Every structure is written in C-alpha cells, then in structure tokens.
Coordinates of C-alpha atoms and ligand atoms in Angstrom, one line a residue:
X1 CA 76.7 111.8 123.6
X2 CA 76.1 111.8 127.3
X3 CA 78.4 110.9 130.3
X4 CA 76.5 107.6 130.9
X5 CA 77.5 106.4 127.4
X6 CA 81.2 106.2 128.5
X7 CA 82.0 102.6 129.3
X8 CA 85.8 102.9 129.8
X9 CA 88.4 105.5 130.4
X10 CA 92.1 104.8 129.5
X11 CA 95.1 107.1 130.1
X12 CA 98.2 107.5 128.0
X13 CA 101.6 106.8 129.5
X14 CA 102.4 110.5 129.4
X15 CA 105.9 110.1 128.1
X16 CA 105.8 113.7 126.8
X17 CA 104.1 115.3 129.8
X18 CA 101.0 114.7 131.9
X19 CA 98.7 111.8 131.0
X20 CA 95.6 112.4 128.9
X21 CA 92.4 110.5 129.6
X22 CA 90.7 108.7 126.7
X23 CA 87.0 108.0 127.2
X24 CA 85.3 105.3 125.1
X25 CA 81.7 104.5 124.3
X26 CA 80.7 100.9 123.8
X27 CA 80.8 101.5 120.0
X28 CA 84.3 103.1 120.2
X29 CA 85.6 100.1 122.1
X30 CA 84.0 97.8 119.6
X31 CA 85.8 99.7 116.8
X32 CA 89.1 99.5 118.6
X33 CA 88.8 95.7 119.0
X34 CA 87.7 95.3 115.3
X35 CA 90.7 97.4 114.1
X36 CA 93.2 95.6 116.3
X37 CA 91.9 92.2 115.3
X38 CA 92.4 93.1 111.6
X39 CA 95.9 94.4 112.4
X40 CA 97.0 91.3 114.3
X41 CA 95.0 89.0 111.9
X42 CA 97.2 90.3 109.1
X43 CA 100.2 88.5 110.6
X44 CA 98.7 85.1 109.8
X45 CA 97.7 83.9 113.2
X46 CA 94.6 81.8 112.9
X47 CA 91.7 80.7 115.1
X48 CA 92.5 77.8 117.4
X49 CA 96.2 78.8 117.8
X50 CA 97.6 79.9 121.1
X51 CA 99.2 83.3 121.7
X52 CA 101.2 84.5 124.7
X53 CA 100.9 88.2 125.4
X54 CA 103.2 90.3 127.5
X55 CA 101.2 93.6 127.6
X56 CA 99.7 94.6 130.9
X57 CA 96.0 95.5 130.6
X58 CA 96.5 98.2 133.2
X59 CA 95.5 101.8 132.5
X60 CA 96.9 102.0 129.0
X61 CA 95.3 101.8 125.6
X62 CA 97.3 98.7 124.7
X63 CA 95.2 96.8 127.1
X64 CA 92.2 97.2 124.8
X65 CA 94.1 95.3 122.1
X66 CA 94.0 92.2 124.2
X67 CA 90.3 91.9 123.2
X68 CA 91.4 91.4 119.6
X69 CA 93.0 88.0 120.4
X70 CA 89.7 86.5 121.5
X71 CA 88.0 88.1 118.5
X72 CA 90.4 86.3 116.3
X73 CA 89.5 83.0 118.0
X74 CA 93.0 82.6 119.5
X75 CA 93.6 81.0 122.9
X76 CA 95.0 83.9 124.8
X77 CA 97.7 83.4 127.5
X78 CA 98.5 86.7 129.2
X79 CA 101.7 86.7 131.2
X80 CA 102.2 90.4 131.7
X81 CA 105.3 92.5 131.4
X82 CA 108.6 92.0 133.2
X83 CA 108.5 88.3 134.2
X84 CA 110.7 86.6 131.7
X85 CA 110.8 83.3 133.7
X86 CA 107.0 83.2 133.4
X87 CA 107.1 84.0 129.7
X88 CA 109.6 81.3 128.9
X89 CA 107.8 78.7 131.0
X90 CA 104.5 79.5 129.3
X91 CA 106.2 78.9 126.0
X92 CA 107.7 75.6 127.1
X93 CA 104.7 74.2 128.9
X94 CA 101.7 75.5 126.8
X95 CA 103.2 75.3 123.3
X96 CA 101.9 78.6 121.8
X97 CA 102.2 79.3 118.1
X98 CA 102.6 83.0 118.6
X99 CA 104.0 85.5 121.1
X100 CA 103.5 89.3 121.3
X101 CA 106.0 91.7 122.9
X102 CA 108.0 94.8 122.2
X103 CA 111.0 94.3 119.9
X104 CA 113.3 95.2 122.8
X105 CA 111.7 92.6 125.0
X106 CA 111.9 90.0 122.2
X107 CA 115.7 90.6 122.0
X108 CA 116.0 90.6 125.8
X109 CA 114.0 87.3 126.2
X110 CA 116.1 85.6 123.5
X111 CA 119.3 86.6 125.4
X112 CA 117.7 85.5 128.7
X113 CA 116.8 82.1 127.2
X114 CA 120.2 81.5 125.6
X115 CA 122.0 82.3 128.9
X116 CA 119.9 79.6 130.6
X117 CA 120.3 77.0 127.8
X118 CA 116.7 77.3 126.5
X119 CA 116.6 76.9 122.8
X120 CA 113.8 79.2 121.5
X121 CA 114.5 78.1 117.9
X122 CA 113.2 74.7 118.6
X123 CA 110.1 75.9 120.6
X124 CA 106.5 75.9 119.3
X125 CA 106.6 79.6 118.5
X126 CA 106.2 80.3 114.8
X127 CA 105.3 84.0 114.9
X128 CA 106.6 86.8 117.0
X129 CA 104.3 89.8 116.8
X130 CA 106.1 92.9 118.0
X131 CA 104.7 96.4 118.8
X132 CA 105.2 99.4 121.1
X133 CA 108.3 100.8 119.5
X134 CA 110.1 100.8 116.1
X135 CA 112.4 97.9 115.3
X136 CA 110.4 95.0 114.1
X137 CA 110.3 96.5 110.6
X138 CA 114.1 97.2 110.3
X139 CA 115.6 94.5 108.1
X140 CA 118.8 94.0 110.1
X141 CA 117.1 94.0 113.5
X142 CA 114.2 91.9 112.3
X143 CA 116.7 89.3 110.9
X144 CA 118.4 89.3 114.3
X145 CA 115.1 88.6 116.1
X146 CA 114.0 86.0 113.6
X147 CA 117.3 84.1 114.0
X148 CA 117.1 84.2 117.8
X149 CA 113.5 83.0 117.9
X150 CA 113.5 80.8 114.8
X151 CA 110.2 82.5 114.0
X152 CA 108.7 85.0 111.6
X153 CA 108.6 88.5 113.0
X154 CA 105.9 91.0 112.0
X155 CA 105.0 94.3 113.6
X156 CA 102.0 96.2 114.7
X157 CA 101.6 99.8 115.8
X158 CA 99.1 101.8 117.8
X159 CA 99.0 105.4 118.9
X160 CA 98.0 105.9 122.6
X161 CA 95.7 108.8 122.0
X162 CA 94.0 107.4 118.9
X163 CA 93.7 103.6 119.4
X164 CA 95.6 100.4 119.9
X165 CA 97.1 98.3 117.1
X166 CA 95.9 100.6 114.3
X167 CA 98.4 99.1 111.9
X168 CA 99.6 95.5 111.4
X169 CA 102.0 93.8 109.1
X170 CA 101.2 90.8 106.8
X171 CA 103.5 87.9 106.1
X172 CA 105.0 89.8 103.1
X173 CA 106.8 91.9 105.7
X174 CA 106.7 95.0 103.5
X175 CA 105.1 97.4 106.0
X176 CA 102.0 97.7 108.2
X177 CA 98.5 97.7 106.7
X178 CA 95.9 100.0 108.2
X179 CA 93.8 97.6 110.3
X180 CA 91.7 100.6 111.6
X181 CA 90.7 101.5 108.0
X182 CA 87.4 103.4 108.1
X183 CA 88.0 104.3 111.8
X184 CA 91.0 106.7 111.3
X185 CA 92.2 108.9 108.5
X186 CA 96.0 108.9 107.7
X187 CA 98.0 112.0 106.7
X188 CA 101.8 112.9 106.6
X189 CA 103.3 116.2 107.5
X190 CA 106.8 117.6 107.6
X191 CA 107.5 117.8 111.4
X192 CA 109.4 121.1 111.2
X193 CA 107.3 123.1 108.7
X194 CA 104.0 121.2 109.3
X195 CA 103.4 121.2 105.5
X196 CA 101.3 118.3 104.2
X197 CA 103.2 115.5 102.4
X198 CA 101.3 113.5 99.8
X199 CA 100.9 109.7 100.3
X200 CA 103.2 108.8 97.5
X201 CA 105.2 105.6 97.4
X202 CA 108.4 106.1 99.4
X203 CA 107.2 109.4 101.1
X204 CA 108.1 109.9 104.7
X205 CA 107.0 112.3 107.4
X206 CA 105.3 112.6 110.7
X207 CA 102.1 110.5 110.9
X208 CA 98.9 112.6 111.6
X209 CA 95.7 110.8 112.4
X210 CA 92.0 111.8 112.6
X211 CA 89.3 109.8 114.3
X212 CA 86.5 109.2 111.8
X213 CA 83.9 107.3 113.9
X214 CA 85.0 107.9 117.5
X215 CA 82.2 109.4 119.5
X216 CA 83.8 110.1 122.9
X217 CA 86.4 112.9 122.5
X218 CA 87.3 112.4 118.9
X219 CA 90.6 113.9 117.8
X220 CA 91.2 115.9 114.6
X221 CA 94.6 115.9 112.9
X222 CA 96.4 114.5 115.9
X223 CA 100.2 114.7 115.6
X224 CA 101.5 111.2 116.6
X225 CA 105.2 112.2 116.9
X226 CA 105.9 109.0 114.9
X227 CA 108.0 109.4 111.8
X228 CA 106.9 106.9 109.1
X229 CA 107.6 105.9 105.6
X230 CA 104.8 104.9 103.3
X231 CA 104.5 102.3 100.6
X232 CA 101.7 102.5 98.1
X233 CA 102.5 99.6 95.8
X234 CA 100.2 96.5 95.8
X235 CA 100.9 93.9 98.4
X236 CA 101.1 90.2 97.8
X237 CA 98.5 89.5 100.5
X238 CA 95.8 91.5 98.5
X239 CA 95.2 94.1 101.1
X240 CA 95.0 97.6 99.6
X241 CA 95.8 101.1 100.9
X242 CA 99.0 102.6 102.3
X243 CA 101.5 100.5 104.2
X244 CA 103.6 102.1 106.9
X245 CA 107.0 101.5 108.5
X246 CA 107.8 103.5 111.6
X247 CA 111.3 104.9 111.3
X248 CA 111.4 106.5 114.8
X249 CA 109.9 109.2 117.0
X250 CA 109.9 112.7 115.6
X251 CA 111.5 113.7 119.0
X252 CA 114.4 111.4 118.2
X253 CA 115.1 112.9 114.8
X254 CA 118.6 114.4 114.4
X255 CA 119.8 116.4 111.4
X256 CA 123.5 115.8 110.8
X257 CA 124.8 118.2 108.2
X258 CA 121.4 118.4 106.5
X259 CA 120.6 114.7 106.6
X260 CA 117.8 113.3 108.8
X261 CA 118.9 110.4 111.0
X262 CA 116.9 108.3 113.4
X263 CA 118.6 106.1 116.1
X264 CA 116.6 103.1 115.1
X265 CA 118.0 103.3 111.5
X266 CA 121.5 103.4 113.0
X267 CA 120.7 100.3 115.1
X268 CA 119.6 98.6 111.9
X269 CA 122.8 99.3 110.1
X270 CA 124.9 98.2 113.1
X271 CA 122.9 95.0 113.7
X272 CA 123.9 93.8 110.3
X273 CA 127.4 93.3 111.8
X274 CA 126.2 90.4 113.9
X275 CA 127.6 88.0 115.1
X276 CA 130.4 90.5 115.9
X277 CA 128.0 93.0 117.7
X278 CA 125.2 92.3 120.2
X279 CA 122.6 94.6 118.5
X280 CA 122.6 97.1 121.4
X281 CA 123.6 100.7 120.5
X282 CA 123.4 104.1 122.1
X283 CA 123.5 107.4 120.1
X284 CA 124.9 110.2 122.2
X285 CA 124.4 113.6 120.5
X286 CA 126.7 116.3 121.8
X287 CA 124.6 119.4 121.0
X288 CA 121.1 120.0 122.4
X289 CA 118.3 120.1 119.8
X290 CA 117.9 118.5 116.4
X291 CA 120.9 119.8 114.5
X292 CA 124.2 118.1 115.1
X293 CA 127.7 118.7 113.8
X294 CA 129.5 115.5 112.6
X295 CA 130.8 113.2 113.7
X296 CA 127.8 111.8 115.6
X297 CA 128.9 109.7 118.6
X298 CA 127.5 106.1 118.5
X299 CA 128.3 103.5 121.1
X300 CA 128.1 99.9 119.8
X301 CA 128.1 96.9 122.0
X302 CA 130.2 93.9 121.0
X303 CA 128.7 90.4 121.0
X304 CA 129.1 87.9 123.9
X305 CA 132.6 86.4 123.9
X306 CA 134.2 89.0 121.7
X307 CA 136.0 92.2 122.5
X308 CA 139.6 91.5 121.7
X309 CA 141.2 94.9 121.2
X310 CA 142.9 93.7 118.0
X311 CA 139.9 93.3 115.8
X312 CA 138.0 96.2 117.3
X313 CA 139.4 99.2 115.4
X314 CA 138.8 97.6 112.0
X315 CA 135.3 96.7 113.1
X316 CA 134.6 100.2 114.2
X317 CA 136.0 101.5 110.9
X318 CA 133.8 99.1 109.0
X319 CA 130.7 100.2 110.9
X320 CA 131.5 103.8 110.4
X321 CA 132.0 103.3 106.7
X322 CA 128.6 101.4 106.4
X323 CA 126.8 104.2 108.3
X324 CA 128.3 106.7 105.9
X325 CA 127.2 104.6 102.8
X326 CA 123.7 103.7 104.0
X327 CA 122.6 106.7 106.0
X328 CA 125.0 109.4 104.7
X329 CA 126.0 110.3 108.2
X330 CA 129.5 110.7 109.6
X331 CA 129.6 108.9 112.9
X332 CA 132.2 108.3 115.6
X333 CA 131.9 104.6 116.6
X334 CA 132.9 103.6 120.1
X335 CA 132.9 99.8 120.8
X336 CA 132.1 98.6 124.3
X337 CA 132.1 95.1 125.8
X338 CA 129.1 92.8 126.0
X339 CA 126.7 93.8 128.7
X340 CA 127.8 97.4 128.9
X341 CA 124.5 98.9 127.5
X342 CA 121.2 98.7 129.4
X343 CA 118.7 96.0 128.4
X344 CA 114.9 96.6 128.5
X345 CA 111.9 94.4 129.2
X346 CA 109.8 97.2 127.7
X347 CA 111.1 99.8 125.3
X348 CA 114.8 100.5 124.5
X349 CA 116.4 103.9 124.9
X350 CA 118.5 104.3 121.8
X351 CA 119.6 107.9 122.5
X352 CA 121.1 109.6 125.5
X353 CA 121.8 113.3 125.7
Ligands
ZN1 ZN1 100.2 92.6 102.8

C-alpha cells in the first residue's frame, strides 16, 4: 500500500492519552460503511424513512458511520451535537421515524422536552438508536428511555481505533450483532491476567478486536478497554454469531470484596426505582485503583418533585438492598435532590474519584 492510496485520516478522541491517527484506503472506508449499515440496519430502520443524527462528522471515526444512513436508503437529517432546540424542532417539523444519539443525550433530551411541555411520546419517532457509551442495553435504563420517548431503543457500538458501529442490535433487544462480520475478528480476555476467555454463552471479559481486511495500518489483537458479555444462543431475527452487551469500560471496573462491579450496572439497578429516582447516579470510590473496601459510596438523584426527607431513608435502604441482591455489592446510598448531578449532551460520567 502506498501513501497516495489513503483517502481519509481520522483521529480518536484520545480519552486515554494522545490521539491516534487512523488512515483509510477507499476500500477500508467502503468496508466501514458496509459494516455500519449492517449494524444500524439490524435495528429495523428501512429505506424511505427519515433519521435525525446527532453525531458530529468532525475528526472522529463516528463521522464515517453517517455514510451508513444513506447506504440504507434513509433520509438523513444531521443536527449535530449539543443543540437540543434544533434536535427537538427537527423532530417536530420533519417527522423522522428514527433518531440516533448517545444514551445520555437521549435521557437529557427527554428531560429537556418535558420541561418545555413537548411530548416526545406522541412524536413521529418510533426508534431511538443509541451508541457511544453503555446504557442502551441495560434493561432498567432502556425501559426509562423507551418510556420517555415512547419508542423502541436499540444500541450500536463502535471502537474508535477499529471502526464505527461495528455492532448493532436487532428488534429482539438481546444484544448487539456483529455488523462488521468478516471485517473484524472478536476475542475476549481477562483484563487483569490477559488470559483468553472462550466465546461461550454468558461469558464476559474485555473485548479484543483484530482487523481482517483493513489495509491502512491494520491492528492486531487491539484491546478495546470495553468489558462485554456475550450471548451465543440463536436470535429470533435469524442473524447468527455472537451478540454483545457492553457492561462498561475496563477502566471503570471496580472489585468490591472480590466481586466485579461496573457503574453502568449500578445505574441500571437504581433506575428500576423510577419514578422515585431520576436515573442519574454517581459512584464515588474512596480508594485509588480497582479494589475497594465496602461499602461503595453511590450518590442517587431523586426524581423531579420528590425529595421529602421522610421517605428518603426507606428508599435508600431499598436501593441498597437491591444492589446487594442483584450485584452482590455492599453500597452506601446517598440520596440527593433533583438536578444535583451533572447532565450530559454527550457521554455521562458515572464515576468520580
Ligand atoms: Zn437478532
């Protein structure tokens, strides 16, 4: 391959250090669009429908996923990130069947609309396609989003260094299918020992990906830092191969008295207490590093219009008990009033040290 075959160069957002540059040949770009189109196509969007997207094309790999929407025959309405007024107006005026955003932004936009008397449940939107962070696949958080939007929520997932929207979920909502099948190879490892973990039903570990057909700077056994769970049973949609659910970033993994815990899993348990809670949480580990002594401090925000001191202690007790039952983790639950925790139009920070 020669330098003049490179048609595009993206960069990663560099959340773990300096950005890396990702060159693509025309064939690489074509494979990215094909894989992304398969991933988003799994959600059930069909040619002729309209989709509003909130990703910025910008320097990042996610921009390449935008080509997938035209490939699917959708009418693509880009509104970019961070302008909720424009997003909601586009939905009201243009009547899209689908919207794509991060799960945090989906939650934020629903709150924004509700505060202004806009009823998203009666809008044209039938499908909310979420990507960019875990959340869309967590049962409790998904139910919260589906209720707020009156729409079916499915998730997709890409990995900055490997490609956009490699995985996408079908309408069965049982995990993400590998849209980039044939383009990337999937493995799991134990993030601490780096030992390989077999792709058995229910197995979980850090996702490791290898480019199979990428020509410009292909990566071998790239550690994604994403912790995933794998399902191997057959899917109602007929697609075969492993399905993934992202549980969290390997960097966010905590071990509390020998038990692995991810902040997104804590949020999922807490969100099931809606309408008493808002769905916003913050995990505040006391010790540096992975290992934590119990109890693990978890701040839980109450729903709008609640917060009477009377009911709070029994609610905190109930949440603490459920966390112990479901995640086998001993937590210290602190309830805070509506609006105390930071909202995000991009990705939520679920943990603060
Ligand atoms: Zn399926």
